[in-house]
């Protein structure tokens, strides 16, 4: 068996996995196969019943930089805390069990963090969607250039991160381990990615973006059951309230760009929730319509519509029916959007015809 590393790594990557045999090898190899060598990978196996434990054991025998924790819980937040306790790196990165790193991602993130004394380094994200047909589509989200934000600039330009969907994204980012300890942050105490991120950055001094470092984040098709779509909407509302609360604490709740970005993010999440609800085959048409009505008539939705008045062309087919509280058209439009997405082909006039409020 390989001997454990004794020198302190510059970065520790932690992952909680459960029955991940189909993709854990890629996740592990994407970390240990980097040119950057001073890395520790801690994988917490959450009571897997497939081949995951054996695959991890063999990988650990081949590479001393991999530490495997075998746990009897399926609670990933608790597992991440166990992995955090085992972390020895100066920097910390959390990965999803099916995420993977692009070439030289760690080199570029650590280099940027050390050069600019960053407390948080944000990579580019490749959103890789896998469909039931076996097809895959990818889109990359990144800031337009590699840049460093000091505290005032970070708050002033937070709207850029929110607009890009990178604000609140914990997995794939590079954090300071000491800062996590100083703030008393633990995953099992928060159990929410966005909430952990906000606690970490609320009073942060230096944040940087690293466009040349890529974190691949596989996505799945829309959830297809009622309870999950309801949980998705509850999460949407929690996240929106957190962002509103944060910009108020920053004293920036009157900043037009930031407020607009927060509500744009909320509208995108609302649209996703409507689509998920309308695609839930376990719901009757009456239940589906009731849930969609609750979403479009919610006070927070109406407040967002008011803020975004005049920006409807940014949101495509569903914005108009939501703005008009037209439940039937919402459901029809959601079905059409599902068809568009599954066909991977543009349908002329879809955005234009659906954007008028």
Short mmCIF file of C-alpha atoms in Angstrom, two decimals:
data_model
loop_
_atom_site.label_atom_id
_atom_site.label_comp_id
_atom_site.label_asym_id
_atom_site.label_seq_id
_atom_site.Cartn_x
_atom_site.Cartn_y
_atom_site.Cartn_z
CA UNK A 1 0.00 0.00 0.00
CA UNK A 2 1.22 3.50 -0.79
CA UNK A 3 2.58 5.49 2.13
CA UNK A 4 0.69 8.59 3.23
CA UNK A 5 2.11 11.99 2.30
CA UNK A 6 3.85 13.77 5.17
CA UNK A 7 4.51 17.23 3.68
CA UNK A 8 1.72 19.77 3.87
CA UNK A 9 -0.14 20.13 0.56
CA UNK A 10 -0.98 23.54 -0.83
CA UNK A 11 -4.55 22.50 -1.50
CA UNK A 12 -6.95 19.88 -0.23
CA UNK A 13 -9.86 18.82 -2.41
CA UNK A 14 -12.74 17.22 -0.50
CA UNK A 15 -15.55 15.14 -1.95
CA UNK A 16 -18.48 13.29 -0.37
CA UNK A 17 -19.66 10.33 -2.45
CA UNK A 18 -22.48 7.79 -2.31
CA UNK A 19 -22.88 4.99 -4.85
CA UNK A 20 -20.74 6.92 -7.32
CA UNK A 21 -19.14 4.00 -9.17
CA UNK A 22 -20.14 5.32 -12.59
CA UNK A 23 -18.17 8.56 -12.27
CA UNK A 24 -15.92 8.54 -9.19
CA UNK A 25 -12.90 7.35 -11.19
CA UNK A 26 -13.13 10.42 -13.43
CA UNK A 27 -13.51 12.72 -10.44
CA UNK A 28 -10.47 11.24 -8.68
CA UNK A 29 -8.31 11.17 -11.81
CA UNK A 30 -9.18 14.78 -12.67
CA UNK A 31 -7.63 15.83 -9.35
CA UNK A 32 -4.69 13.45 -9.02
CA UNK A 33 -3.90 13.65 -12.74
CA UNK A 34 -3.25 17.41 -12.59
CA UNK A 35 0.29 18.67 -13.21
CA UNK A 36 -0.04 20.37 -9.82
CA UNK A 37 1.38 17.82 -7.38
CA UNK A 38 1.04 19.36 -3.91
CA UNK A 39 -2.58 18.31 -3.55
CA UNK A 40 -4.39 16.16 -1.03
CA UNK A 41 -7.65 14.55 -2.08
CA UNK A 42 -9.99 13.45 0.70
CA UNK A 43 -12.96 11.36 -0.38
CA UNK A 44 -15.60 10.57 2.22
CA UNK A 45 -17.58 7.51 1.20
CA UNK A 46 -21.13 7.75 2.56
CA UNK A 47 -22.14 4.11 3.08
CA UNK A 48 -21.95 3.19 -0.60
CA UNK A 49 -23.35 -0.20 -1.52
CA UNK A 50 -21.96 -0.40 -5.08
CA UNK A 51 -18.34 -0.71 -6.25
CA UNK A 52 -17.37 2.75 -4.98
CA UNK A 53 -15.51 1.59 -1.81
CA UNK A 54 -13.40 -0.93 -3.74
CA UNK A 55 -12.60 1.59 -6.48
CA UNK A 56 -11.49 4.14 -3.90
CA UNK A 57 -9.40 1.59 -2.01
CA UNK A 58 -7.51 0.64 -5.16
CA UNK A 59 -6.99 4.27 -6.13
CA UNK A 60 -5.62 5.06 -2.64
CA UNK A 61 -3.19 2.16 -2.92
CA UNK A 62 -1.82 3.67 -6.14
CA UNK A 63 -1.53 7.29 -4.97
CA UNK A 64 -0.49 8.45 -1.49
CA UNK A 65 -2.23 11.81 -2.03
CA UNK A 66 -5.65 10.21 -1.76
CA UNK A 67 -7.20 9.69 1.68
CA UNK A 68 -10.43 7.71 1.87
CA UNK A 69 -12.84 8.01 4.79
CA UNK A 70 -15.41 5.24 5.19
CA UNK A 71 -18.54 6.50 6.93
CA UNK A 72 -21.79 4.84 7.99
CA UNK A 73 -23.94 7.87 7.13
CA UNK A 74 -25.48 9.09 3.89
CA UNK A 75 -25.53 12.69 5.15
CA UNK A 76 -23.17 14.43 2.74
CA UNK A 77 -22.91 17.57 4.90
CA UNK A 78 -21.63 15.51 7.83
CA UNK A 79 -19.29 13.70 5.44
CA UNK A 80 -17.86 16.99 4.18
CA UNK A 81 -17.13 18.02 7.77
CA UNK A 82 -15.28 14.74 8.31
CA UNK A 83 -13.28 15.40 5.16
CA UNK A 84 -12.63 18.99 6.26
CA UNK A 85 -11.23 17.74 9.58
CA UNK A 86 -8.81 15.53 7.63
CA UNK A 87 -7.74 18.35 5.30
CA UNK A 88 -4.14 19.53 5.63
CA UNK A 89 -3.93 22.01 2.75
CA UNK A 90 -3.55 25.77 2.93
CA UNK A 91 -6.42 26.06 0.46
CA UNK A 92 -9.62 24.04 0.25
CA UNK A 93 -11.85 23.07 -2.65
CA UNK A 94 -15.17 21.23 -2.44
CA UNK A 95 -16.18 19.09 -5.40
CA UNK A 96 -19.43 17.34 -6.21
CA UNK A 97 -19.20 13.58 -6.55
CA UNK A 98 -19.75 13.79 -10.30
CA UNK A 99 -17.75 16.98 -10.89
CA UNK A 100 -14.32 17.03 -12.48
CA UNK A 101 -11.49 19.47 -13.14
CA UNK A 102 -10.16 20.66 -16.46
CA UNK A 103 -6.45 20.47 -17.25
CA UNK A 104 -4.21 22.70 -15.09
CA UNK A 105 -7.18 23.99 -13.11
CA UNK A 106 -5.40 23.61 -9.75
CA UNK A 107 -2.17 25.18 -11.01
CA UNK A 108 -4.01 28.25 -12.23
CA UNK A 109 -6.23 28.65 -9.18
CA UNK A 110 -3.39 28.32 -6.67
CA UNK A 111 -1.11 30.55 -8.72
CA UNK A 112 -3.75 33.29 -8.82
CA UNK A 113 -4.53 32.90 -5.11
CA UNK A 114 -0.89 33.19 -4.09
CA UNK A 115 -0.02 35.99 -6.49
CA UNK A 116 -2.95 38.22 -5.44
CA UNK A 117 -3.40 37.00 -1.84
CA UNK A 118 -6.91 35.84 -2.67
CA UNK A 119 -9.28 34.50 -0.04
CA UNK A 120 -11.53 33.11 -2.77
CA UNK A 121 -10.68 32.12 -6.34
CA UNK A 122 -13.59 31.47 -8.72
CA UNK A 123 -13.03 29.27 -11.80
CA UNK A 124 -14.98 29.02 -15.01
CA UNK A 125 -17.82 26.49 -14.96
CA UNK A 126 -18.71 24.08 -17.72
CA UNK A 127 -22.33 23.00 -17.26
CA UNK A 128 -22.50 19.57 -18.87
CA UNK A 129 -26.07 18.34 -19.32
CA UNK A 130 -26.63 14.63 -19.91
CA UNK A 131 -29.96 13.62 -21.41
CA UNK A 132 -31.80 10.32 -21.13
CA UNK A 133 -31.18 9.86 -24.87
CA UNK A 134 -27.45 9.65 -24.18
CA UNK A 135 -26.77 13.08 -25.67
CA UNK A 136 -24.77 15.75 -23.91
CA UNK A 137 -24.65 19.52 -24.23
CA UNK A 138 -22.26 21.93 -22.52
CA UNK A 139 -22.13 25.64 -21.87
CA UNK A 140 -19.35 27.54 -20.14
CA UNK A 141 -19.95 30.36 -17.66
CA UNK A 142 -17.04 32.63 -16.80
CA UNK A 143 -16.26 36.24 -16.13
CA UNK A 144 -15.05 37.99 -19.25
CA UNK A 145 -11.48 38.22 -17.94
CA UNK A 146 -9.33 37.15 -15.03
CA UNK A 147 -9.60 39.84 -12.38
CA UNK A 148 -9.17 40.59 -8.70
CA UNK A 149 -11.77 42.32 -6.53
CA UNK A 150 -10.93 44.05 -3.26
CA UNK A 151 -13.75 44.41 -0.72
CA UNK A 152 -15.41 47.55 -2.10
CA UNK A 153 -15.01 46.42 -5.70
CA UNK A 154 -16.34 42.95 -4.90
CA UNK A 155 -19.52 44.40 -3.44
CA UNK A 156 -19.87 46.97 -6.19
CA UNK A 157 -19.42 44.35 -8.91
CA UNK A 158 -21.27 41.51 -7.18
CA UNK A 159 -24.01 42.01 -9.76
CA UNK A 160 -21.60 40.64 -12.38
CA UNK A 161 -21.15 37.43 -10.40
CA UNK A 162 -24.90 37.15 -9.78
CA UNK A 163 -25.74 37.74 -13.43
CA UNK A 164 -23.26 35.05 -14.46
CA UNK A 165 -24.64 32.56 -11.94
CA UNK A 166 -21.31 32.30 -10.13
CA UNK A 167 -22.33 34.05 -6.91
CA UNK A 168 -23.21 31.42 -4.32
CA UNK A 169 -21.46 28.60 -6.17
CA UNK A 170 -19.36 26.78 -3.59
CA UNK A 171 -18.20 23.66 -5.44
CA UNK A 172 -15.14 24.29 -7.57
CA UNK A 173 -14.05 27.48 -5.80
CA UNK A 174 -10.74 27.80 -3.98
CA UNK A 175 -11.05 28.92 -0.34
CA UNK A 176 -8.61 29.60 2.49
CA UNK A 177 -8.74 26.82 5.05
CA UNK A 178 -7.76 29.18 7.90
CA UNK A 179 -10.59 31.57 7.01
CA UNK A 180 -13.11 28.73 7.19
CA UNK A 181 -11.88 27.92 10.70
CA UNK A 182 -11.79 31.57 11.78
CA UNK A 183 -15.42 32.01 10.74
CA UNK A 184 -16.39 28.79 12.51
CA UNK A 185 -17.95 27.46 9.32
CA UNK A 186 -19.04 23.83 9.16
CA UNK A 187 -21.12 22.20 6.48
CA UNK A 188 -23.37 20.24 8.83
CA UNK A 189 -24.30 23.41 10.71
CA UNK A 190 -25.45 25.20 7.55
CA UNK A 191 -26.46 22.41 5.14
CA UNK A 192 -26.80 24.80 2.22
CA UNK A 193 -24.24 25.67 -0.46
CA UNK A 194 -25.37 29.25 -1.01
CA UNK A 195 -25.65 29.98 2.73
CA UNK A 196 -22.10 28.68 3.31
CA UNK A 197 -20.82 30.82 0.42
CA UNK A 198 -22.52 33.97 1.70
CA UNK A 199 -21.13 33.49 5.19
CA UNK A 200 -17.67 33.07 3.69
CA UNK A 201 -17.78 36.17 1.46
CA UNK A 202 -19.89 38.62 3.48
CA UNK A 203 -16.86 40.48 4.85
CA UNK A 204 -14.23 39.16 2.46
CA UNK A 205 -11.32 41.35 1.39
CA UNK A 206 -9.94 39.79 -1.81
CA UNK A 207 -11.72 37.70 -4.42
CA UNK A 208 -10.44 36.70 -7.84
CA UNK A 209 -11.77 35.04 -10.97
CA UNK A 210 -9.65 32.61 -12.95
CA UNK A 211 -11.12 32.17 -16.40
CA UNK A 212 -8.49 29.66 -17.53
CA UNK A 213 -9.35 27.20 -14.73
CA UNK A 214 -12.41 25.08 -15.53
CA UNK A 215 -14.65 23.09 -13.19
CA UNK A 216 -17.03 20.70 -14.93
CA UNK A 217 -20.42 20.50 -13.20
CA UNK A 218 -22.68 17.82 -14.70
CA UNK A 219 -26.37 18.70 -14.76
CA UNK A 220 -29.44 16.48 -15.01
CA UNK A 221 -32.68 16.92 -16.87
CA UNK A 222 -35.59 18.64 -15.13
CA UNK A 223 -36.83 16.83 -12.03
CA UNK A 224 -39.86 14.73 -12.81
CA UNK A 225 -41.77 14.41 -9.56
CA UNK A 226 -44.04 16.70 -7.61
CA UNK A 227 -42.30 16.73 -4.22
CA UNK A 228 -38.95 17.60 -5.85
CA UNK A 229 -40.44 20.49 -7.81
CA UNK A 230 -42.00 21.80 -4.59
CA UNK A 231 -38.65 21.51 -2.80
CA UNK A 232 -36.99 23.30 -5.70
CA UNK A 233 -39.35 26.25 -5.33
CA UNK A 234 -38.82 26.39 -1.56
CA UNK A 235 -35.08 26.55 -2.18
CA UNK A 236 -35.59 29.27 -4.79
CA UNK A 237 -37.38 31.44 -2.24
CA UNK A 238 -34.80 30.83 0.51
CA UNK A 239 -31.96 31.80 -1.79
CA UNK A 240 -33.73 34.94 -2.96
CA UNK A 241 -34.36 36.06 0.62
CA UNK A 242 -30.71 35.46 1.52
CA UNK A 243 -29.48 37.63 -1.33
CA UNK A 244 -31.90 40.43 -0.44
CA UNK A 245 -30.77 40.21 3.18
CA UNK A 246 -27.08 40.27 2.19
CA UNK A 247 -27.30 43.38 0.03
CA UNK A 248 -29.24 45.08 2.84
CA UNK A 249 -26.45 44.25 5.31
CA UNK A 250 -23.99 45.65 2.79
CA UNK A 251 -26.04 48.85 2.67
CA UNK A 252 -26.54 48.34 -1.08
CA UNK A 253 -30.26 47.61 -1.24
CA UNK A 254 -30.70 50.83 -3.24
CA UNK A 255 -27.95 49.99 -5.73
CA UNK A 256 -29.88 49.66 -9.01
CA UNK A 257 -27.49 47.23 -10.74
CA UNK A 258 -27.21 44.93 -7.75
CA UNK A 259 -30.95 44.92 -7.02
CA UNK A 260 -31.69 44.24 -10.68
CA UNK A 261 -29.22 41.32 -10.72
CA UNK A 262 -30.79 39.78 -7.60
CA UNK A 263 -34.24 39.91 -9.15
CA UNK A 264 -33.00 38.60 -12.50
CA UNK A 265 -31.55 35.63 -10.65
CA UNK A 266 -34.87 35.16 -8.88
CA UNK A 267 -36.84 35.27 -12.13
CA UNK A 268 -34.58 32.66 -13.73
CA UNK A 269 -35.14 30.42 -10.72
CA UNK A 270 -38.91 30.99 -10.85
CA UNK A 271 -38.98 30.02 -14.51
CA UNK A 272 -37.03 26.85 -13.72
CA UNK A 273 -39.51 26.03 -10.96
CA UNK A 274 -42.48 26.51 -13.26
CA UNK A 275 -40.86 24.24 -15.85
CA UNK A 276 -40.11 21.59 -13.21
CA UNK A 277 -43.67 21.72 -11.90
CA UNK A 278 -45.20 21.48 -15.36
CA UNK A 279 -43.01 18.49 -16.27
CA UNK A 280 -43.95 16.54 -13.12
CA UNK A 281 -45.94 13.60 -14.44
CA UNK A 282 -46.89 12.54 -10.91
CA UNK A 283 -49.11 15.62 -10.58
CA UNK A 284 -52.65 15.85 -11.86
CA UNK A 285 -53.49 18.80 -14.09
CA UNK A 286 -55.40 20.40 -11.21
CA UNK A 287 -52.48 20.01 -8.79
CA UNK A 288 -50.05 21.29 -11.42
CA UNK A 289 -52.13 24.37 -12.11
CA UNK A 290 -52.51 25.09 -8.39
CA UNK A 291 -48.77 24.92 -7.82
CA UNK A 292 -48.01 27.12 -10.81
CA UNK A 293 -50.65 29.61 -9.61
CA UNK A 294 -49.02 29.71 -6.16
CA UNK A 295 -45.67 30.48 -7.78
CA UNK A 296 -46.82 33.20 -10.17
CA UNK A 297 -49.07 34.92 -7.63
CA UNK A 298 -46.53 34.85 -4.77
CA UNK A 299 -45.66 38.24 -3.32
CA UNK A 300 -41.96 37.73 -4.09
CA UNK A 301 -42.73 36.92 -7.73
CA UNK A 302 -44.83 40.04 -8.14
CA UNK A 303 -42.08 42.15 -6.55
CA UNK A 304 -39.57 40.70 -9.00
CA UNK A 305 -41.89 41.37 -11.95
CA UNK A 306 -42.20 44.99 -10.81
CA UNK A 307 -38.41 45.44 -10.60
CA UNK A 308 -37.82 43.79 -13.97
CA UNK A 309 -40.53 45.66 -15.86
CA UNK A 310 -39.07 46.40 -19.28
CA UNK A 311 -36.47 43.60 -19.09
CA UNK A 312 -38.80 40.82 -20.22
CA UNK A 313 -36.91 40.05 -23.42
CA UNK A 314 -34.09 38.58 -21.33
CA UNK A 315 -36.23 35.68 -20.11
CA UNK A 316 -37.86 34.19 -23.17
CA UNK A 317 -41.10 32.33 -23.54
CA UNK A 318 -42.29 32.00 -19.93
CA UNK A 319 -41.86 35.55 -18.68
CA UNK A 320 -45.02 36.92 -20.32
CA UNK A 321 -47.44 34.31 -18.93
CA UNK A 322 -45.87 34.62 -15.48
CA UNK A 323 -46.18 38.41 -15.57
CA UNK A 324 -49.83 38.11 -16.62
CA UNK A 325 -50.53 35.34 -14.06
CA UNK A 326 -51.78 33.18 -16.93
CA UNK A 327 -51.43 29.67 -15.50
CA UNK A 328 -52.65 27.76 -18.56
CA UNK A 329 -50.25 29.58 -20.88
CA UNK A 330 -47.43 29.03 -18.37
CA UNK A 331 -47.97 25.28 -18.58
CA UNK A 332 -48.20 25.27 -22.37
CA UNK A 333 -45.09 27.41 -22.68
CA UNK A 334 -43.20 25.18 -20.25
CA UNK A 335 -44.07 22.13 -22.35
CA UNK A 336 -42.85 23.92 -25.47
CA UNK A 337 -39.60 24.88 -23.75
CA UNK A 338 -39.10 21.26 -22.75
CA UNK A 339 -39.54 20.29 -26.39
CA UNK A 340 -37.05 22.95 -27.48
CA UNK A 341 -34.52 21.77 -24.93
CA UNK A 342 -34.85 18.09 -25.81
CA UNK A 343 -34.59 18.78 -29.55
CA UNK A 344 -31.43 20.92 -29.10
CA UNK A 345 -32.68 22.95 -32.05
CA UNK A 346 -33.68 26.65 -32.14
CA UNK A 347 -37.32 27.35 -32.89
CA UNK A 348 -37.63 30.71 -34.68
CA UNK A 349 -39.81 33.25 -32.91
CA UNK A 350 -40.03 31.44 -29.57
CA UNK A 351 -38.34 34.17 -27.55
CA UNK A 352 -39.96 37.01 -29.38
CA UNK A 353 -43.46 35.61 -29.17
CA UNK A 354 -43.18 34.72 -25.52
CA UNK A 355 -41.48 37.82 -24.23
CA UNK A 356 -44.24 40.36 -24.48
CA UNK A 357 -45.77 41.08 -21.10
#
